[in-house]
CSV table of C-alpha atoms and ligand atoms in Angstrom, one decimal:
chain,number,residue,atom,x,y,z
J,1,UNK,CA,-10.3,136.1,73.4
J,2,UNK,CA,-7.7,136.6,75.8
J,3,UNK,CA,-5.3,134.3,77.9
J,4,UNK,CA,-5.9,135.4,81.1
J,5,UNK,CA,-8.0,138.3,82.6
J,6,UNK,CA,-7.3,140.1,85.8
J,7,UNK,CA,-9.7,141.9,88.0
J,8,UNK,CA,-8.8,144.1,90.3
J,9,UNK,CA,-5.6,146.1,90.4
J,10,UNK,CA,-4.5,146.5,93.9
J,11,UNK,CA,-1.0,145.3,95.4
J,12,UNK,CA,-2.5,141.0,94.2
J,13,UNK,CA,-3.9,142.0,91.1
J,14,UNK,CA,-0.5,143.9,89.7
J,15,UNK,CA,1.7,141.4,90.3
J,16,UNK,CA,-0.5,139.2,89.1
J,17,UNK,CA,-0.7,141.2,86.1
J,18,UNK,CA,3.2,141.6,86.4
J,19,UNK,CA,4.2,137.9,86.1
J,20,UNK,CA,1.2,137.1,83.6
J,21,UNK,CA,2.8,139.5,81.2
J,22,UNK,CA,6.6,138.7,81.7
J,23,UNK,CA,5.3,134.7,80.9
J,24,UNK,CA,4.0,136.1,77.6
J,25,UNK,CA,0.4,135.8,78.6
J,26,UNK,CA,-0.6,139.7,77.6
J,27,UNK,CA,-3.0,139.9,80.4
J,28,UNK,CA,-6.0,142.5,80.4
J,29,UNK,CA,-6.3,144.2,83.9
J,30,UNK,CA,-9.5,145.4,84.4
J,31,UNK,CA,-8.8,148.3,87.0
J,32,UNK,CA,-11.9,149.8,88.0
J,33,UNK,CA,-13.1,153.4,86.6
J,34,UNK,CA,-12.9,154.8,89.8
J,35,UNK,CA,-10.6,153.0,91.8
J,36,UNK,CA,-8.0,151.7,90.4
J,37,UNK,CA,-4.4,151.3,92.3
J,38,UNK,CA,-7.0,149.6,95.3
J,39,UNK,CA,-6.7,150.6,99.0
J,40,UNK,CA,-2.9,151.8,99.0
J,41,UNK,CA,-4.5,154.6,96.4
J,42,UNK,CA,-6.1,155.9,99.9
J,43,UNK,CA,-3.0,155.7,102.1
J,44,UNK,CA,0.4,157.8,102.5
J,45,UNK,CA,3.3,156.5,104.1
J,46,UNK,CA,3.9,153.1,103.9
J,47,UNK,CA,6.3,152.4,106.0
J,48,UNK,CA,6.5,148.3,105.6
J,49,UNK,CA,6.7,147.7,102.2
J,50,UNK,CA,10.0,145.7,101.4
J,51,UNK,CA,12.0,148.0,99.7
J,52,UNK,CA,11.6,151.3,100.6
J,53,UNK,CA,14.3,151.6,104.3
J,54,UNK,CA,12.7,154.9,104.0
J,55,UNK,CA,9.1,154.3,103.4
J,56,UNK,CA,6.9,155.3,100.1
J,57,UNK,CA,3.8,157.1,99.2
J,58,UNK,CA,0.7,154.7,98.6
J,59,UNK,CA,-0.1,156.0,95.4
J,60,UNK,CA,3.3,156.1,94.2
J,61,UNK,CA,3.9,152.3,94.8
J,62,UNK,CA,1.0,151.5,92.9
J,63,UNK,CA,1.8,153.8,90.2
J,64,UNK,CA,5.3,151.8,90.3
J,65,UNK,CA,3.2,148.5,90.2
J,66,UNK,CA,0.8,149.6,87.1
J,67,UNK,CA,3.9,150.7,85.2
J,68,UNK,CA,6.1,148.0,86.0
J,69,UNK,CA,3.1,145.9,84.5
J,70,UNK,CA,3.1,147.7,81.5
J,71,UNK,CA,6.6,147.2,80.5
J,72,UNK,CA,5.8,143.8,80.1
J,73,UNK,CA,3.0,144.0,78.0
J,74,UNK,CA,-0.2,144.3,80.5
J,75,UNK,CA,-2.6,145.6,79.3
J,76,UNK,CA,-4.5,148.2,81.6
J,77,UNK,CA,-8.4,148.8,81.9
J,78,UNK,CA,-9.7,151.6,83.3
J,79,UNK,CA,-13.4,150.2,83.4
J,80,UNK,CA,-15.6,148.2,86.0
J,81,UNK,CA,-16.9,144.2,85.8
J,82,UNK,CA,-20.4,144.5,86.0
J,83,UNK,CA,-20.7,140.8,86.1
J,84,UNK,CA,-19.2,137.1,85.2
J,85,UNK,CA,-19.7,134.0,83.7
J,86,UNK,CA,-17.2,131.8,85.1
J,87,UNK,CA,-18.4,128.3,84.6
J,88,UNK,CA,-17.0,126.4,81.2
J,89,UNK,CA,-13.7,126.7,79.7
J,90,UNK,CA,-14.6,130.2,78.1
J,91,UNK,CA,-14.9,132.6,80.6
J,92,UNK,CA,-16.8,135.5,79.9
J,93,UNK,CA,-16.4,139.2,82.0
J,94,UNK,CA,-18.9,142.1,81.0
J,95,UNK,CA,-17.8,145.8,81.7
J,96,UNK,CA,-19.1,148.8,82.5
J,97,UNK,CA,-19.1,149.6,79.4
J,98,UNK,CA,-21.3,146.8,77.8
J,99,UNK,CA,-18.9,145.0,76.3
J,100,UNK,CA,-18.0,141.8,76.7
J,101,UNK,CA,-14.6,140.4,76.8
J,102,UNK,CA,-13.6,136.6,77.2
J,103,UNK,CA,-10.6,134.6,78.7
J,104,UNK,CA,-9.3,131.3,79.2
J,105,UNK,CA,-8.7,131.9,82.6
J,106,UNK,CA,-9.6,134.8,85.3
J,107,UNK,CA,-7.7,136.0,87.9
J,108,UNK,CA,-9.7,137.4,90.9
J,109,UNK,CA,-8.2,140.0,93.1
J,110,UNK,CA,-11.1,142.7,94.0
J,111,UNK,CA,-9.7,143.2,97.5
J,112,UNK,CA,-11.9,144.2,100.0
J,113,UNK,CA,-14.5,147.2,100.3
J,114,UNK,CA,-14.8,149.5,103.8
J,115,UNK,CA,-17.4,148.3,106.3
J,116,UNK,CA,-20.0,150.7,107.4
J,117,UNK,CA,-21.4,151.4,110.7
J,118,UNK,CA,-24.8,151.1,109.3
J,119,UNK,CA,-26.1,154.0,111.4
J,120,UNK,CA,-29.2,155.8,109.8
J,121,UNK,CA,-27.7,159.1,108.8
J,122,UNK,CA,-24.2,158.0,107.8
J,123,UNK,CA,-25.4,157.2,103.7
J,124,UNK,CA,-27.5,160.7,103.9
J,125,UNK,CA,-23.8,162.4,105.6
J,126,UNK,CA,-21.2,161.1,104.1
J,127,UNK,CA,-19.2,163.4,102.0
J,128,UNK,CA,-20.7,165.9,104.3
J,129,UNK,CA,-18.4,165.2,107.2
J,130,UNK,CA,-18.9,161.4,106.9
J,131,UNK,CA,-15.9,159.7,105.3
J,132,UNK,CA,-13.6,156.5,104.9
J,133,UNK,CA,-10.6,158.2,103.0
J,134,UNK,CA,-8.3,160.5,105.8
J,135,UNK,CA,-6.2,160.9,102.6
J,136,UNK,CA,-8.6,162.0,100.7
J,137,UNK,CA,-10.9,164.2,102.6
J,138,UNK,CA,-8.7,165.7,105.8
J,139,UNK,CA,-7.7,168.6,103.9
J,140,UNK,CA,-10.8,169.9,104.4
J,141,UNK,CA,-10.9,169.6,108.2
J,142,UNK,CA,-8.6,172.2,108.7
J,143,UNK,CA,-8.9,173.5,112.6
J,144,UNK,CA,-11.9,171.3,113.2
J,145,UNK,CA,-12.5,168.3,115.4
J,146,UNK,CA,-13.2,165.4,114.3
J,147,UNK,CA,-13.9,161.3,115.4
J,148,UNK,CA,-12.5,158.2,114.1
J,149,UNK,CA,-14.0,155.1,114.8
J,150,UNK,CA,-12.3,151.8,115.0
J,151,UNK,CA,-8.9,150.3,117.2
J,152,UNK,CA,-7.0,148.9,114.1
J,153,UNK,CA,-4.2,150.0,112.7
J,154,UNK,CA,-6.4,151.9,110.0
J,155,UNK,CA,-7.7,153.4,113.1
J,156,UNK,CA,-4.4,154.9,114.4
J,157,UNK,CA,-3.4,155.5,110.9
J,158,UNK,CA,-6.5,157.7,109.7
J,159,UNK,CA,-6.0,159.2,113.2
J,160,UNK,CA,-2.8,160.2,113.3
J,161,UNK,CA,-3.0,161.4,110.0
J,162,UNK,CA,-5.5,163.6,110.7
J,163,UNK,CA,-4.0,165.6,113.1
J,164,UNK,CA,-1.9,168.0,110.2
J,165,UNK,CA,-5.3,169.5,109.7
J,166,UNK,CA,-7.8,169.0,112.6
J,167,UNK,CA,-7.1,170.8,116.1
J,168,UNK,CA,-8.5,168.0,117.7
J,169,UNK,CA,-9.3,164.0,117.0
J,170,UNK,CA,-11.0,161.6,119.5
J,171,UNK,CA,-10.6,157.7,118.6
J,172,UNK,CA,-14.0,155.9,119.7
J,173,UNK,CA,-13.1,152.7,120.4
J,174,UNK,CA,-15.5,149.8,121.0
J,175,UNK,CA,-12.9,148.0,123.6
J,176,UNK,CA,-10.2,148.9,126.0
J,177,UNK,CA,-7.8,147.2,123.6
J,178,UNK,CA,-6.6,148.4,120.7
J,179,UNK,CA,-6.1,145.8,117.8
J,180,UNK,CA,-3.6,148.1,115.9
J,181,UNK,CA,0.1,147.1,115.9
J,182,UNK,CA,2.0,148.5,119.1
J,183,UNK,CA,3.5,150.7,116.4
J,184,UNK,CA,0.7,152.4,115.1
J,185,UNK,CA,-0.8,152.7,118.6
J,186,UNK,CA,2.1,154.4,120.5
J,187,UNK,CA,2.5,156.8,117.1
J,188,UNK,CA,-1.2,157.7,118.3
J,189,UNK,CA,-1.0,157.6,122.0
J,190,UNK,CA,2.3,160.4,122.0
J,191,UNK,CA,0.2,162.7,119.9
J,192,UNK,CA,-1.5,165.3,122.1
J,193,UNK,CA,-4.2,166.3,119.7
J,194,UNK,CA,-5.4,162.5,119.7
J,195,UNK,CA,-7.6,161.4,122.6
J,196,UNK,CA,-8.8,157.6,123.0
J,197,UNK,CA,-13.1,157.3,124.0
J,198,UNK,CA,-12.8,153.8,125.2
J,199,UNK,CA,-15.5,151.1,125.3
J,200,UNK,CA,-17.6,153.1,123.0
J,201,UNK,CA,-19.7,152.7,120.1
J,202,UNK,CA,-21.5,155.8,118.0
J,203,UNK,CA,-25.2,155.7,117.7
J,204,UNK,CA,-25.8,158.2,115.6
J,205,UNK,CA,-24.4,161.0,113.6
J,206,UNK,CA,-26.1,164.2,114.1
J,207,UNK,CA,-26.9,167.2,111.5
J,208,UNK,CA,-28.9,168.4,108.9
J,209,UNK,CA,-26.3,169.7,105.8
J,210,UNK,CA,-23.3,168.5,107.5
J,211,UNK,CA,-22.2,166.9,110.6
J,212,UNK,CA,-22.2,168.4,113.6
J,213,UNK,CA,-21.5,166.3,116.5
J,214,UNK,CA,-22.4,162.3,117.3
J,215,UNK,CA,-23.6,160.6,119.8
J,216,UNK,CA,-21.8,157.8,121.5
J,217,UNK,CA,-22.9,155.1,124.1
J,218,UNK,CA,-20.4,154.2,126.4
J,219,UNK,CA,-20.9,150.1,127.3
J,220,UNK,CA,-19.0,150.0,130.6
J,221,UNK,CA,-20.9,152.8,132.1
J,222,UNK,CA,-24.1,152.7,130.3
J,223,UNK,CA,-24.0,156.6,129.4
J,224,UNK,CA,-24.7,158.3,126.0
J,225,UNK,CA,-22.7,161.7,125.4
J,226,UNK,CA,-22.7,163.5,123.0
J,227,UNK,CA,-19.7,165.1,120.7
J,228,UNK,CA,-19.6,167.9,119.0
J,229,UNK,CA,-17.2,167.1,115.7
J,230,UNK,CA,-17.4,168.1,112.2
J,231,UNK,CA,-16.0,164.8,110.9
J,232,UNK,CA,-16.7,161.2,111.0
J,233,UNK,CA,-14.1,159.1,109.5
J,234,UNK,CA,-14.9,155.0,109.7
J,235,UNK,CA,-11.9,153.1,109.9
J,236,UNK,CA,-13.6,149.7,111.1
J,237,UNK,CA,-12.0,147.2,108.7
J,238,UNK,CA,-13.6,146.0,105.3
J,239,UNK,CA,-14.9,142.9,103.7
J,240,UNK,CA,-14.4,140.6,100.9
J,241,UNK,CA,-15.2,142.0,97.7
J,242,UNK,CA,-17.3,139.1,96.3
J,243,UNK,CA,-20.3,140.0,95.3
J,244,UNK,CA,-19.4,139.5,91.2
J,245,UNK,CA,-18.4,135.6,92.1
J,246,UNK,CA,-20.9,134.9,95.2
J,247,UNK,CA,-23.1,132.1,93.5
J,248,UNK,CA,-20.5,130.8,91.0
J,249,UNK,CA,-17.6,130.2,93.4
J,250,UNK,CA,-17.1,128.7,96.7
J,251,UNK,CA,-16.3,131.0,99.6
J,252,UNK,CA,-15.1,130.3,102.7
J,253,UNK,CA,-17.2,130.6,106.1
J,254,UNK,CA,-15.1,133.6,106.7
J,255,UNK,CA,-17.2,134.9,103.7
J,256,UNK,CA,-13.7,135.4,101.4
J,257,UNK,CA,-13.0,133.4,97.9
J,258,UNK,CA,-12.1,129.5,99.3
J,259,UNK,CA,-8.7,128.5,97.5
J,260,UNK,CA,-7.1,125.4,97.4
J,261,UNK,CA,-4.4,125.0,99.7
J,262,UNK,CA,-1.7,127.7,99.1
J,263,UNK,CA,-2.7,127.7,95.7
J,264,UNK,CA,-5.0,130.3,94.0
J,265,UNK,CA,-7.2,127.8,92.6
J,266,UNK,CA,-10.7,128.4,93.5
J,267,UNK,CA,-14.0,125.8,93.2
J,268,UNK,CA,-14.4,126.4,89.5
J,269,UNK,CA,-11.1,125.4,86.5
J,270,UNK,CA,-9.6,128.2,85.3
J,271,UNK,CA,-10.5,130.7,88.3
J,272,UNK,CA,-7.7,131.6,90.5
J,273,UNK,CA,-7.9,134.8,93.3
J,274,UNK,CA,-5.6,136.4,95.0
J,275,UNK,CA,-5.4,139.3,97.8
J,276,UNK,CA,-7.5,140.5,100.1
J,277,UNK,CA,-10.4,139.0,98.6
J,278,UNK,CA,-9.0,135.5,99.4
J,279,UNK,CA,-7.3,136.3,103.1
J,280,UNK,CA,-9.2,137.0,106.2
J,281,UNK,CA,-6.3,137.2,108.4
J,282,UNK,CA,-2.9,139.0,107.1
J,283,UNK,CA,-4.2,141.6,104.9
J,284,UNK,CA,-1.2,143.2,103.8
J,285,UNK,CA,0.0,144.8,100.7
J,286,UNK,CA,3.3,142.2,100.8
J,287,UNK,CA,0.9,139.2,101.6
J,288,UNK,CA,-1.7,140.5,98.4
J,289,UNK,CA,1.0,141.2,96.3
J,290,UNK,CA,2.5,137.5,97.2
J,291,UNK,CA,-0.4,136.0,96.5
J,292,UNK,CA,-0.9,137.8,92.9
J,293,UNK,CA,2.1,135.9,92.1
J,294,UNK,CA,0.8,132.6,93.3
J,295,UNK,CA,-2.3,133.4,91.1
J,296,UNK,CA,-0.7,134.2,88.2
J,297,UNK,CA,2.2,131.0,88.3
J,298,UNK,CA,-1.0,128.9,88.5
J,299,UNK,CA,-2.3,130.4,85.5
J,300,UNK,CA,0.2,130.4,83.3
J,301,UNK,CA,0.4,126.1,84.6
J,302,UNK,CA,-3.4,126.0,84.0
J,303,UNK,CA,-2.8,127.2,80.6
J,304,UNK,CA,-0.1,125.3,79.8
J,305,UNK,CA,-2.1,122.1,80.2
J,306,UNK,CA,-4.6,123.8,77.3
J,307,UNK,CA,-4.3,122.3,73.6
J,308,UNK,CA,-2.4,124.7,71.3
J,309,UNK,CA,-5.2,125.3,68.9
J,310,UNK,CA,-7.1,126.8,72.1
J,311,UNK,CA,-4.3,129.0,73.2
J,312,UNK,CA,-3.8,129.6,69.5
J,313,UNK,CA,-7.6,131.4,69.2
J,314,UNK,CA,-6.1,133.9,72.1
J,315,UNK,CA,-4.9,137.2,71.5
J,316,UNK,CA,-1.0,138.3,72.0
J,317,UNK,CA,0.9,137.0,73.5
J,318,UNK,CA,2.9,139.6,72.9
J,319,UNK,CA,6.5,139.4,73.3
J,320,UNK,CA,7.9,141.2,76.5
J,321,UNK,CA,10.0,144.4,75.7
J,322,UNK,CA,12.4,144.0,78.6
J,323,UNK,CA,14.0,140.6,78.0
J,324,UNK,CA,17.4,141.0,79.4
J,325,UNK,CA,15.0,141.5,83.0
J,326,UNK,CA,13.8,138.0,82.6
J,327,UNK,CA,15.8,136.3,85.2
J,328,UNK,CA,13.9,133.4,86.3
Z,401,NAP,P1,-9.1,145.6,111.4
Z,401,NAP,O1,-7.7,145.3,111.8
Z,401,NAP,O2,-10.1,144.6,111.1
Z,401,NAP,O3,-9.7,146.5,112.6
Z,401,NAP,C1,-11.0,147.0,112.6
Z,401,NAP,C2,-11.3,147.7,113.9
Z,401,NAP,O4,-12.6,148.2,113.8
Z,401,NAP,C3,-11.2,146.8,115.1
Z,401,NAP,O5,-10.6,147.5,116.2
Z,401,NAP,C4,-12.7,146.5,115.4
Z,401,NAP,O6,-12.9,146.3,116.8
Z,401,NAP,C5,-13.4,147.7,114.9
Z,401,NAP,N1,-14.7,147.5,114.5
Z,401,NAP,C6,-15.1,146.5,113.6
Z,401,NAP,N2,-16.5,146.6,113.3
Z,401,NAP,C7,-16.9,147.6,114.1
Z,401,NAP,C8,-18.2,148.2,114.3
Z,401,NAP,N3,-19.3,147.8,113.7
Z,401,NAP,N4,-18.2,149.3,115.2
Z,401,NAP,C9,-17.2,149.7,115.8
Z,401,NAP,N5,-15.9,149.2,115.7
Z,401,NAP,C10,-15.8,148.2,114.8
Z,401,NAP,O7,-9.1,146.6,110.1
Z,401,NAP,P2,-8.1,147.7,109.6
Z,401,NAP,O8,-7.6,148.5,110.8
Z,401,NAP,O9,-8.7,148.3,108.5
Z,401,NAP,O10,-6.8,146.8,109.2
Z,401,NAP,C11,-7.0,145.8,108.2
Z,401,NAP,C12,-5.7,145.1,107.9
Z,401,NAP,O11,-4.9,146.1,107.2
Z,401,NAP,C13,-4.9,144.7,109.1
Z,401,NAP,O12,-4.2,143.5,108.8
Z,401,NAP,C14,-3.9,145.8,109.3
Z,401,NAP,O13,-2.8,145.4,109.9
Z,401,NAP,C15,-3.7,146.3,107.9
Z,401,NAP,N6,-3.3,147.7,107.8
Z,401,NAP,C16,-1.9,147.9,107.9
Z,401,NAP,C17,-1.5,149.2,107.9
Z,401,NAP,C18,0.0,149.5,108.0
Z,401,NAP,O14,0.7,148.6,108.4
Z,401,NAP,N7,0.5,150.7,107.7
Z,401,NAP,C19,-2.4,150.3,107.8
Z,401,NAP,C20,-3.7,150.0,107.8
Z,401,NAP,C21,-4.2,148.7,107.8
Z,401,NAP,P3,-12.4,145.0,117.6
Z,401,NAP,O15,-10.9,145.3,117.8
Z,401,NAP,O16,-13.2,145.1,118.8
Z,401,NAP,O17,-12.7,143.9,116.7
């Protein structure tokens, strides 16, 4: 049995994972099989990360996080949660690989996953032209045109982005006002390959292997056009990630993890989150990672309060490499 279990290992879960293991607490980060590193995995520049005057790659910050986590003892999962039994003070998290591995306390911080425009063809299309990573899949959209949906920064991001391959990328906005950060939106609106489709919503994505064009409905005029791109990419925001806890934790109306306060501590003992999963409004990788912190100090207070023989039945902890580090 271990002290404390993390799941998730974005920007909240890392740091969580980070001051769990510099308190001696040897936590287990489960960091999905697929995924792991969370959204920033998906991103390049980051240009408002404390830290970096000159900005750093997604991936590379997280790689940064994950090893900074290690040198203190976390240990680091690549494997999904299939499901959990929170309730009673043994928690109990099965993985992906069938086995089943228990904690005195959890840490939840499974972020947030990409929202869909639930269009008929986009399931059948995506990977064929149909995507939610510009990171990931622009390379292939070399000379092509393409359409990105959404008016937050994501948006103007994925947009912008973009443009190093595609000759041409329209931005269908549902509005006539972006959301995005005046940043992000003049970064867009000064690049000529980039033209804004206001007041627009897609209605469907058109062709048989691969996509060739969509069709959008214009609200302020009442039209349909149609437009002939190669690529979709979705940048409408994301929810919660809560489908493991939803019947064994309290959420908010908001539909994210409810926590006490400024605390971490969620409706059941033992159960903290932290990160997107728990924060419907900031949704930054300063504000996750912040909150990771919060999650782990209350666990390492939650198991403080725990008899010694309990803690003594845990594995570890074991004893941080890097003392001289330990500042506060
Ligand atoms: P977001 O801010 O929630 O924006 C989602 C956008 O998609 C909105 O413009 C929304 O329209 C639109 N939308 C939502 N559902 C839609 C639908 N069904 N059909 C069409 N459009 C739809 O999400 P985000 O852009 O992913 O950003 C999330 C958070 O991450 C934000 O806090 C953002 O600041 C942060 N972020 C920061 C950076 C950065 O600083 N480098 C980069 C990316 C994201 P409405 O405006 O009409 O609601």
């Amino acid at each position: 049995m271990r002290q404390v279990i993390i799941i998730g290992s974005g920007p909240a879960g890392y740091t969580a994972a980070i001051y769990a293991a510099r308190a001696g607490l040897a936590p287990l980060v489960i960091a999905s099989s697929v995924e792991a590193g969370g959204e920033l995995m998906n991103t390049t520049d980051v240009e408002n990360y404390p830290g970096f005057p000159e900005g750093v790659q997604g991936p590379d910050l997280m790689m940064s996080f994950e090893a900074q986590a290690e040198r203190f003892g976390a240990e680091i999962l690549l494997d999904d949660v299939t499901s959990v039994e929170l309730e009673g003070p043994v928690k109990k998290v099965t993985l992906g690989s069938g086995e089943v591995v228990e904690a005195l306390a959890v840490i939840v911080a499974t972020g947030s996953a990409y929202r869909k425009l639930g269009l008929a063809d986009e399931e059948r299309l995506t990977g064929r032209g149909v995507s939610w990573c510009a990171t990931c899949d622009g390379f292939f959209f070399k000379e092509k045109t393409i359409a990105v949906v959404g008016g937050g920064d994501s948006a103007m991001e994925e947009a912008t982005f973009l443009t190093r391959f595609a000759d041409k990328v329209y931005v269908i906005y549902r509005g006539d006002t972006l959301r995005a950060s005046l940043t992000m939106q003049q970064r867009a609106f000064d690049n000529e390959k980039i033209e804004f489709i206001w007041n627009s919503q897609v209605t469907a994505i058109n062709g048989e292997e691969s996509v060739t064009g969509i069709t959008v409905h214009n609200s302020a005029t009442g039209e349909d056009s149609t437009l002939e791109v190669q690529g979709l990419f979705i940048a409408i925001g994301s929810d919660p990630r809560t489908a493991l806890v939803s019947g064994q934790i309290d959420l908010s109306d908001d539909g994210t993890i409810a926590v006490e306060g400024r605390t971490s501590k969620t409706s059941l003992t033992g159960v903290f989150a932290a990160g997107d999963v728990t924060d419907p409004t900031y949704r930054q990788a300063v504000t996750a990672a912040g909150t990771g912190c919060v999650a782990a100090l209350d666990a390492e207070h939650y198991l403080a309060t725990l008899p010694a023989e309990t803690i003594a039945q845990t594995q570890g902890p074991a004893a941080p490499e890097e003392k001289e580090l330990v500042t506060s």
